[in-house]
Amino acid sequence: MKNQIQETKKLLLFEEIQGDKKIIYRQHKEDEKKDFVKIYEKKGNEYIFEFDGATIKKIKFEGFDEIPAFFSGFGYGFSDNTLNNFFKYQFEDSRINSLIINDTSASKRKGKALVLNVQELEDLLSSTNQEQRACNDTKRILIKNFLVGAFPELAFDHKETNNNKKLILRNLNQKLIDQLTADDIEKIGEFYVDAAKKYKRADLVKRMSFGLQKNAQILTLQEIILKYETLLKENPPESTWQKFFDEYITLFDTRYAHKINYKNIATGITKYPDLVLVDIYGYIDFYELKKNNTPLIQYDKSHKTWYWTKDVSMVIAQATDYLQKSKENASSYTTAIKEQTETESEEGIDVNIINPRVIIVAGSTKELNTKIKRNHFKNLRESLKDIEFVLYDELLERLKNLLDKIKIK
C-alpha cells in the first residue's frame, strides 16, 4: 500500500513498505493517468535509484544515512546537469549498467558497475563548477571590456580576463599545444620568461628561454612543412609560391636577416627577381620561383644527350642578367637600398653586392626517374656559375631534416 508522505508544487511523493525495504514513488499532479514513477528503494543505509541512462539504469548509494546534496531526492539524477547528462546520454559503454557511490573505497570498476568514491566525486563537481564560474566571469569581463571600448563614457573599468591559477594549469596539456600557433607560443614564452625572473635566477631564465625558442622553432617548422606539402599537391601558380616564400623563407632559412622590396628601390631596371634577400653578413641573394611541375630537361636524339627545357633556359638567362646588372651597378644599388630602407628610427640596410647568387626553385625529382636523367641533371646543375638550382621536393627534405635536427638538440 502506498502512503503519501510529501507534496510539492508539482509532485506528490508516496512511500511503500515491503518487509525491511522502503520504496519511494512520485506522481505528477498534472498527470491525468496518475501513474506512479519509482524513485528509489531504501534498505538500511543503502539507496538504489532508478536512472534512465543509455546504458546506466541504476545508481546505488552505499553507507549513507541521507541522500547526498549533489543528487536529486525526487529521482532526477545528479543536480549538476553536465554530470547528469554525461552519464545519461554520452556514456555508451554497454559493459557498464550501474553506478555505486560510497565513501569507503577508491573509484574502481566492479563487474558491470563503476564504483565512485564520494569525496572524489565531490572534488570533480567542485572542479567543474569552478570551471563554469571562471567561464562566466570571463564572459562578464569580455562584455564589460567591449562596452568600455565602444562607450568610454560608461562607468566600467577595463579588466584583465580570468586569471584563475588552477583553471590555467588544468588547460596546459597536449590538446592545447596542438591548437597553438607560433605567435601564441611566443606570447606564452614572454610570460614564461617574465615569470622566471620573479625568482631572479639567471640559469632558470636561460634554460626556459632556450626551451621556448626550440619549441617555437619546432612548431613554426611543422606549420610551414604542412603548408608546403599542401602546395606541392595543388601545384599552384608561381605567384602563390612567391607569396609563400615571401612570408616564410626567413623563418625556415636562418641565413637571411632581411627581405628587400626590390620594386620600391630606384635601380632603373624594369624586370625584378621574385625575392631579394640579405643574409646575416649583408650579402644579397636573388630568388627566382617557377612552378613545381616545371619540366626540367629534355633529350636531344641527334647528340644523345640531355639539355635544359625552354622554360628553365629562360629563367637561367634571366638569372644571369640579374647577376650581371647587379655587379655592374653594385655601388648605385647599395646606395639606393640603404636610402630606401631607412626609417625615422632606424638606419637603412647596408648590403654587399659581391659575387651575388641566384637561387632558382623549380620542378621536382619525380621527373628525374632514371639514373641517366639524374646524372645529366646533376651535370647541368653543377655547370651553372653563381646560380643554385633547387627542386621543390629537395627543399621539403631540407625543411624536414632541419626539423629533425632541432628536435634532437
Short mmCIF file of C-alpha atoms in Angstrom, two decimals:
data_model
loop_
_atom_site.label_atom_id
_atom_site.label_comp_id
_atom_site.label_asym_id
_atom_site.label_seq_id
_atom_site.Cartn_x
_atom_site.Cartn_y
_atom_site.Cartn_z
CA MET A 1 0.00 0.00 0.00
CA LYS A 2 1.32 3.41 -1.00
CA ASN A 3 1.02 6.27 1.52
CA GLN A 4 1.52 9.93 0.63
CA ILE A 5 4.48 11.37 2.54
CA GLN A 6 5.23 14.70 0.82
CA GLU A 7 3.74 17.26 -1.52
CA THR A 8 5.49 19.90 -3.64
CA LYS A 9 4.14 22.42 -6.14
CA LYS A 10 4.21 19.83 -8.94
CA LEU A 11 4.69 16.46 -7.25
CA LEU A 12 3.17 14.07 -4.76
CA LEU A 13 5.55 11.61 -3.06
CA PHE A 14 4.46 8.21 -1.82
CA GLU A 15 6.04 5.53 0.35
CA GLU A 16 5.54 1.79 0.18
CA ILE A 17 6.90 -0.65 2.79
CA GLN A 18 7.89 -4.13 1.67
CA GLY A 19 9.40 -6.02 4.62
CA ASP A 20 12.66 -4.26 5.58
CA LYS A 21 12.67 -2.30 2.33
CA LYS A 22 11.08 1.09 1.66
CA ILE A 23 10.18 2.22 -1.88
CA ILE A 24 9.59 5.87 -2.78
CA TYR A 25 7.44 6.94 -5.75
CA ARG A 26 6.49 10.25 -7.29
CA GLN A 27 3.32 11.27 -9.03
CA HIS A 28 2.94 14.37 -11.22
CA LYS A 29 -0.11 16.42 -10.32
CA GLU A 30 -0.73 17.22 -13.99
CA ASP A 31 -0.64 13.55 -14.99
CA GLU A 32 -4.20 12.55 -15.77
CA LYS A 33 -3.32 8.86 -15.54
CA LYS A 34 -1.91 9.33 -12.04
CA ASP A 35 0.99 7.00 -12.80
CA PHE A 36 3.47 6.19 -10.07
CA VAL A 37 7.11 6.61 -11.01
CA LYS A 38 9.57 4.68 -8.88
CA ILE A 39 12.33 6.93 -7.48
CA TYR A 40 14.39 4.67 -5.25
CA GLU A 41 14.46 1.74 -2.86
CA LYS A 42 15.96 2.12 0.62
CA LYS A 43 17.22 -0.71 2.78
CA GLY A 44 19.25 0.17 5.86
CA ASN A 45 21.81 2.76 4.77
CA GLU A 46 21.60 1.91 1.07
CA TYR A 47 19.67 3.77 -1.62
CA ILE A 48 19.08 2.34 -5.10
CA PHE A 49 17.83 4.95 -7.60
CA GLU A 50 16.30 4.31 -10.99
CA PHE A 51 18.26 6.07 -13.76
CA ASP A 52 17.18 6.46 -17.37
CA GLY A 53 20.65 6.41 -18.99
CA ALA A 54 21.62 4.96 -22.35
CA THR A 55 23.39 2.08 -20.57
CA ILE A 56 23.30 3.04 -16.89
CA LYS A 57 19.94 2.10 -15.36
CA LYS A 58 20.63 2.22 -11.61
CA ILE A 59 22.65 4.38 -9.19
CA LYS A 60 23.32 2.91 -5.77
CA PHE A 61 24.45 4.79 -2.64
CA GLU A 62 26.18 2.63 -0.01
CA GLY A 63 26.67 3.69 3.61
CA PHE A 64 24.57 6.89 3.60
CA ASP A 65 22.00 7.92 6.20
CA GLU A 66 20.78 10.65 3.87
CA ILE A 67 20.85 11.26 0.15
CA PRO A 68 23.90 13.44 -0.71
CA ALA A 69 23.13 17.04 -1.62
CA PHE A 70 24.57 16.62 -5.13
CA PHE A 71 21.84 14.10 -6.02
CA SER A 72 18.13 14.70 -6.51
CA GLY A 73 15.85 13.04 -3.96
CA PHE A 74 13.00 13.25 -6.47
CA GLY A 75 14.66 10.86 -8.92
CA TYR A 76 16.12 13.25 -11.50
CA GLY A 77 19.74 12.18 -11.09
CA PHE A 78 22.71 14.39 -10.31
CA SER A 79 21.97 18.03 -9.53
CA ASP A 80 24.83 19.07 -11.83
CA ASN A 81 23.37 18.95 -15.34
CA THR A 82 26.71 18.34 -17.05
CA LEU A 83 27.50 15.29 -14.92
CA ASN A 84 23.92 14.03 -15.15
CA ASN A 85 23.72 14.42 -18.93
CA PHE A 86 27.08 12.75 -19.38
CA PHE A 87 26.05 9.55 -17.60
CA LYS A 88 22.58 9.67 -19.14
CA TYR A 89 23.33 10.43 -22.80
CA GLN A 90 27.07 10.29 -23.50
CA PHE A 91 28.20 7.27 -21.52
CA GLU A 92 27.81 4.49 -24.08
CA ASP A 93 29.87 1.61 -22.68
CA SER A 94 27.39 -1.28 -22.73
CA ARG A 95 29.60 -3.24 -20.31
CA ILE A 96 28.54 -0.87 -17.51
CA ASN A 97 24.91 -0.77 -16.33
CA SER A 98 25.12 0.89 -12.89
CA LEU A 99 27.00 3.29 -10.61
CA ILE A 100 27.86 2.62 -6.95
CA ILE A 101 28.70 5.63 -4.79
CA ASN A 102 30.33 5.13 -1.38
CA ASP A 103 32.82 6.72 1.00
CA THR A 104 34.87 3.64 1.90
CA SER A 105 36.81 2.71 -1.25
CA ALA A 106 38.58 4.40 -4.13
CA SER A 107 36.92 4.75 -7.50
CA LYS A 108 37.20 1.49 -9.43
CA ARG A 109 35.33 -0.92 -11.65
CA LYS A 110 33.35 -3.75 -10.05
CA GLY A 111 31.81 -6.16 -12.53
CA LYS A 112 29.23 -4.23 -14.53
CA ALA A 113 29.31 -1.31 -12.10
CA LEU A 114 31.54 1.75 -11.68
CA VAL A 115 32.33 2.43 -8.04
CA LEU A 116 32.73 6.17 -7.38
CA ASN A 117 34.26 7.47 -4.17
CA VAL A 118 32.01 10.24 -2.86
CA GLN A 119 34.91 12.54 -1.95
CA GLU A 120 36.48 12.12 -5.40
CA LEU A 121 33.08 12.78 -6.96
CA GLU A 122 32.62 15.93 -4.89
CA ASP A 123 36.11 17.10 -5.89
CA LEU A 124 35.16 16.56 -9.53
CA LEU A 125 31.97 18.60 -9.09
CA SER A 126 33.97 21.33 -7.37
CA SER A 127 36.36 21.47 -10.35
CA THR A 128 33.59 21.58 -12.95
CA ASN A 129 31.73 24.25 -11.00
CA GLN A 130 34.92 26.27 -10.68
CA GLU A 131 35.44 25.94 -14.42
CA GLN A 132 31.89 27.14 -15.07
CA ARG A 133 32.25 30.10 -12.70
CA ALA A 134 35.56 31.05 -14.34
CA CYS A 135 33.93 30.91 -17.78
CA ASN A 136 31.03 33.05 -16.58
CA ASP A 137 33.43 35.56 -15.01
CA THR A 138 35.41 35.72 -18.25
CA LYS A 139 32.22 36.30 -20.26
CA ARG A 140 31.19 39.16 -17.99
CA ILE A 141 34.66 40.73 -18.20
CA LEU A 142 34.69 40.47 -22.01
CA ILE A 143 31.27 42.16 -22.18
CA LYS A 144 32.45 44.96 -19.89
CA ASN A 145 35.66 45.43 -21.88
CA PHE A 146 33.67 45.65 -25.10
CA LEU A 147 31.43 48.32 -23.61
CA VAL A 148 34.45 50.24 -22.26
CA GLY A 149 35.99 50.28 -25.74
CA ALA A 150 32.79 51.17 -27.58
CA PHE A 151 31.36 53.56 -24.98
CA PRO A 152 34.16 55.13 -22.87
CA GLU A 153 31.62 57.31 -21.06
CA LEU A 154 30.07 54.28 -19.34
CA ALA A 155 31.12 53.65 -15.75
CA PHE A 156 33.06 50.43 -16.42
CA ASP A 157 36.77 49.82 -15.94
CA HIS A 158 38.77 47.67 -18.32
CA LYS A 159 39.80 44.47 -16.58
CA GLU A 160 42.01 41.53 -17.50
CA THR A 161 40.16 38.28 -18.08
CA ASN A 162 40.09 35.38 -15.64
CA ASN A 163 43.44 34.52 -14.08
CA ASN A 164 42.40 31.52 -12.01
CA LYS A 165 45.62 29.54 -11.46
CA LYS A 166 44.02 26.10 -11.20
CA LEU A 167 41.99 26.71 -14.35
CA ILE A 168 45.10 27.76 -16.29
CA LEU A 169 47.20 24.82 -15.09
CA ARG A 170 44.44 22.33 -15.93
CA ASN A 171 44.42 23.56 -19.51
CA LEU A 172 48.20 23.25 -20.02
CA ASN A 173 48.04 19.96 -21.90
CA GLN A 174 48.77 18.40 -25.29
CA LYS A 175 45.33 19.32 -26.64
CA LEU A 176 46.14 22.99 -26.08
CA ILE A 177 49.59 22.64 -27.68
CA ASP A 178 48.02 21.17 -30.82
CA GLN A 179 45.94 24.35 -31.23
CA LEU A 180 48.74 26.88 -30.68
CA THR A 181 50.41 28.87 -33.44
CA ALA A 182 53.99 30.13 -33.41
CA ASP A 183 52.72 33.60 -32.38
CA ASP A 184 50.79 32.03 -29.47
CA ILE A 185 53.92 30.20 -28.35
CA GLU A 186 55.87 33.44 -28.48
CA LYS A 187 53.34 35.20 -26.23
CA ILE A 188 53.38 32.33 -23.77
CA GLY A 189 57.17 32.38 -23.91
CA GLU A 190 57.30 36.05 -22.97
CA PHE A 191 55.08 35.34 -19.97
CA TYR A 192 57.18 32.26 -19.14
CA VAL A 193 60.42 34.24 -19.02
CA ASP A 194 58.84 37.10 -17.05
CA ALA A 195 57.56 34.54 -14.53
CA ALA A 196 61.05 33.02 -14.22
CA LYS A 197 62.54 36.46 -13.49
CA LYS A 198 60.40 36.56 -10.36
CA TYR A 199 62.92 34.20 -8.74
CA LYS A 200 65.95 36.17 -10.01
CA ARG A 201 67.71 33.05 -11.25
CA ALA A 202 69.66 33.68 -14.44
CA ASP A 203 70.18 29.95 -15.05
CA LEU A 204 66.43 29.31 -14.90
CA VAL A 205 65.63 32.17 -17.29
CA LYS A 206 68.33 30.99 -19.72
CA ARG A 207 67.06 27.39 -19.64
CA MET A 208 63.46 28.48 -20.10
CA SER A 209 64.34 30.83 -22.94
CA PHE A 210 66.28 28.13 -24.78
CA GLY A 211 63.47 25.61 -24.36
CA LEU A 212 60.86 28.05 -25.60
CA GLN A 213 62.96 29.05 -28.59
CA LYS A 214 63.38 25.40 -29.54
CA ASN A 215 59.66 24.62 -29.16
CA ALA A 216 58.70 27.71 -31.14
CA GLN A 217 61.07 26.67 -33.94
CA ILE A 218 59.58 23.18 -34.00
CA LEU A 219 56.02 24.46 -34.10
CA THR A 220 56.82 27.02 -36.80
CA LEU A 221 58.58 24.46 -39.00
CA GLN A 222 55.73 21.98 -38.58
CA GLU A 223 53.27 24.63 -39.78
CA ILE A 224 55.48 25.57 -42.73
CA ILE A 225 56.02 21.93 -43.76
CA LEU A 226 52.28 21.24 -43.64
CA LYS A 227 51.51 24.25 -45.86
CA TYR A 228 54.41 23.38 -48.18
CA GLU A 229 53.15 19.81 -48.65
CA THR A 230 49.66 21.12 -49.40
CA LEU A 231 51.02 23.46 -52.07
CA LEU A 232 53.05 20.67 -53.66
CA LYS A 233 49.85 18.65 -54.10
CA GLU A 234 47.92 21.61 -55.51
CA ASN A 235 50.67 22.78 -57.92
CA PRO A 236 49.64 26.46 -57.65
CA PRO A 237 50.75 29.32 -59.95
CA GLU A 238 54.13 30.97 -59.47
CA SER A 239 52.50 33.92 -57.69
CA THR A 240 51.30 31.62 -54.90
CA TRP A 241 54.78 30.18 -54.43
CA GLN A 242 56.17 33.72 -54.36
CA LYS A 243 53.74 34.66 -51.61
CA PHE A 244 54.65 31.54 -49.61
CA PHE A 245 58.40 32.15 -49.84
CA ASP A 246 57.96 35.85 -49.14
CA GLU A 247 56.11 35.03 -45.91
CA TYR A 248 58.17 32.12 -44.59
CA ILE A 249 61.67 31.96 -46.05
CA THR A 250 63.34 33.96 -43.26
CA LEU A 251 61.75 31.55 -40.76
CA PHE A 252 62.98 28.29 -42.29
CA ASP A 253 66.26 29.61 -43.74
CA THR A 254 68.01 31.37 -40.88
CA ARG A 255 70.82 32.60 -43.15
CA TYR A 256 68.61 35.52 -44.09
CA ALA A 257 68.06 38.56 -41.92
CA HIS A 258 66.12 40.86 -44.30
CA LYS A 259 63.83 40.84 -47.31
CA ILE A 260 64.14 43.73 -49.74
CA ASN A 261 61.14 45.09 -51.60
CA TYR A 262 63.18 45.49 -54.76
CA LYS A 263 60.38 47.11 -56.74
CA ASN A 264 60.49 50.11 -54.40
CA ILE A 265 64.21 50.59 -54.97
CA ALA A 266 65.08 53.14 -57.66
CA THR A 267 67.57 50.98 -59.57
CA GLY A 268 66.48 51.82 -63.09
CA ILE A 269 65.52 48.28 -64.13
CA THR A 270 62.07 47.01 -65.12
CA LYS A 271 62.46 43.26 -64.55
CA TYR A 272 62.71 42.20 -60.92
CA PRO A 273 63.65 38.96 -59.15
CA ASP A 274 60.83 37.21 -57.28
CA LEU A 275 62.69 37.70 -53.99
CA VAL A 276 65.73 39.67 -52.87
CA LEU A 277 67.18 38.52 -49.55
CA VAL A 278 70.02 39.79 -47.39
CA ASP A 279 71.93 37.27 -45.28
CA ILE A 280 73.27 37.88 -41.78
CA TYR A 281 76.54 39.20 -43.23
CA GLY A 282 74.86 41.68 -45.54
CA TYR A 283 75.32 39.75 -48.81
CA ILE A 284 72.48 39.63 -51.34
CA ASP A 285 70.79 36.60 -52.88
CA PHE A 286 68.17 36.70 -55.64
CA TYR A 287 65.39 34.12 -55.89
CA GLU A 288 63.51 33.04 -59.00
CA LEU A 289 60.49 30.76 -58.49
CA LYS A 290 58.86 28.59 -61.13
CA LYS A 291 56.04 26.05 -60.71
CA ASN A 292 56.79 22.75 -59.02
CA ASN A 293 55.80 20.80 -62.16
CA THR A 294 58.05 22.84 -64.47
CA PRO A 295 59.74 20.47 -66.98
CA LEU A 296 63.49 20.46 -66.29
CA ILE A 297 65.39 18.66 -69.06
CA GLN A 298 64.72 17.17 -72.48
CA TYR A 299 66.52 14.72 -74.74
CA ASP A 300 68.50 15.56 -77.88
CA LYS A 301 68.32 12.43 -80.04
CA SER A 302 70.91 13.60 -82.54
CA HIS A 303 73.56 14.17 -79.89
CA LYS A 304 72.20 11.58 -77.45
CA THR A 305 72.30 13.92 -74.52
CA TRP A 306 70.03 15.98 -72.30
CA TYR A 307 69.69 19.75 -72.10
CA TRP A 308 67.61 22.35 -70.27
CA THR A 309 64.00 22.86 -71.36
CA LYS A 310 62.91 26.17 -72.82
CA ASP A 311 61.32 27.32 -69.52
CA VAL A 312 64.42 26.55 -67.49
CA SER A 313 66.76 28.06 -70.10
CA MET A 314 64.76 31.29 -69.95
CA VAL A 315 64.91 31.50 -66.17
CA ILE A 316 68.66 30.77 -66.21
CA ALA A 317 69.13 33.56 -68.75
CA GLN A 318 67.11 35.89 -66.54
CA ALA A 319 69.19 34.89 -63.51
CA THR A 320 72.40 35.59 -65.43
CA ASP A 321 71.03 39.03 -66.31
CA TYR A 322 70.33 39.80 -62.63
CA LEU A 323 73.87 38.83 -61.72
CA GLN A 324 75.41 40.93 -64.49
CA LYS A 325 73.33 44.05 -63.79
CA SER A 326 73.85 43.82 -60.03
CA LYS A 327 77.64 43.63 -60.47
CA GLU A 328 77.71 46.47 -62.99
CA ASN A 329 75.59 48.72 -60.77
CA ALA A 330 76.73 47.49 -57.35
CA SER A 331 77.53 50.96 -55.98
CA SER A 332 74.27 52.59 -57.02
CA TYR A 333 72.25 49.54 -55.87
CA THR A 334 73.76 49.52 -52.36
CA THR A 335 73.21 53.29 -52.01
CA ALA A 336 69.60 53.07 -53.23
CA ILE A 337 68.81 50.14 -50.91
CA LYS A 338 70.27 51.91 -47.88
CA GLU A 339 68.32 55.11 -48.62
CA GLN A 340 65.01 53.39 -49.36
CA THR A 341 65.12 51.14 -46.26
CA GLU A 342 65.92 53.95 -43.83
CA THR A 343 63.17 54.90 -41.35
CA GLU A 344 62.72 57.61 -38.73
CA SER A 345 64.06 55.33 -36.01
CA GLU A 346 66.48 53.03 -37.87
CA GLU A 347 69.27 53.42 -40.38
CA GLY A 348 68.96 51.79 -43.78
CA ILE A 349 70.28 48.31 -44.53
CA ASP A 350 73.94 48.03 -45.56
CA VAL A 351 74.28 45.38 -48.26
CA ASN A 352 77.24 43.85 -50.07
CA ILE A 353 76.87 43.03 -53.75
CA ILE A 354 79.98 40.92 -54.08
CA ASN A 355 79.56 37.72 -56.07
CA PRO A 356 75.78 37.61 -55.52
CA ARG A 357 73.89 34.37 -56.14
CA VAL A 358 70.62 33.48 -57.77
CA ILE A 359 68.65 30.57 -56.32
CA ILE A 360 66.21 29.04 -58.82
CA VAL A 361 63.45 26.90 -57.32
CA ALA A 362 61.64 24.80 -59.91
CA GLY A 363 60.49 21.28 -60.76
CA SER A 364 60.76 18.11 -58.72
CA THR A 365 62.66 14.81 -58.58
CA LYS A 366 59.60 12.98 -59.99
CA GLU A 367 60.78 13.94 -63.46
CA LEU A 368 64.26 12.50 -62.82
CA ASN A 369 63.01 8.93 -62.75
CA THR A 370 66.08 7.23 -64.26
CA LYS A 371 69.74 7.19 -63.34
CA ILE A 372 70.70 8.73 -66.70
CA LYS A 373 68.32 11.67 -66.16
CA ARG A 374 69.61 12.22 -62.64
CA ASN A 375 73.24 12.17 -63.78
CA HIS A 376 72.65 14.61 -66.64
CA PHE A 377 70.63 16.93 -64.42
CA LYS A 378 73.47 16.88 -61.87
CA ASN A 379 75.99 17.81 -64.57
CA LEU A 380 73.80 20.63 -65.88
CA ARG A 381 73.13 21.97 -62.40
CA GLU A 382 76.78 21.95 -61.35
CA SER A 383 77.83 23.74 -64.55
CA LEU A 384 75.93 26.88 -63.52
CA LYS A 385 78.07 29.71 -62.16
CA ASP A 386 76.74 31.66 -59.17
CA ILE A 387 73.35 30.01 -59.75
CA GLU A 388 71.98 27.39 -57.36
CA PHE A 389 69.22 25.19 -58.75
CA VAL A 390 66.89 23.69 -56.10
CA LEU A 391 64.00 21.30 -56.69
CA TYR A 392 60.83 21.82 -54.68
CA ASP A 393 60.86 18.38 -53.04
CA GLU A 394 64.57 18.77 -52.24
CA LEU A 395 63.70 21.90 -50.32
CA LEU A 396 60.95 19.99 -48.50
CA GLU A 397 63.51 17.38 -47.41
CA ARG A 398 65.78 20.18 -46.17
CA LEU A 399 62.93 21.50 -44.03
CA LYS A 400 62.21 18.05 -42.60
CA ASN A 401 65.89 17.45 -41.85
CA LEU A 402 66.12 20.84 -40.13
CA LEU A 403 63.07 19.93 -38.01
CA ASP A 404 64.65 16.60 -37.02
CA LYS A 405 67.92 18.30 -36.04
CA ILE A 406 66.10 20.81 -33.83
CA LYS A 407 64.15 18.01 -32.13
CA ILE A 408 67.34 16.05 -31.44
CA LYS A 409 69.07 19.09 -29.95
#
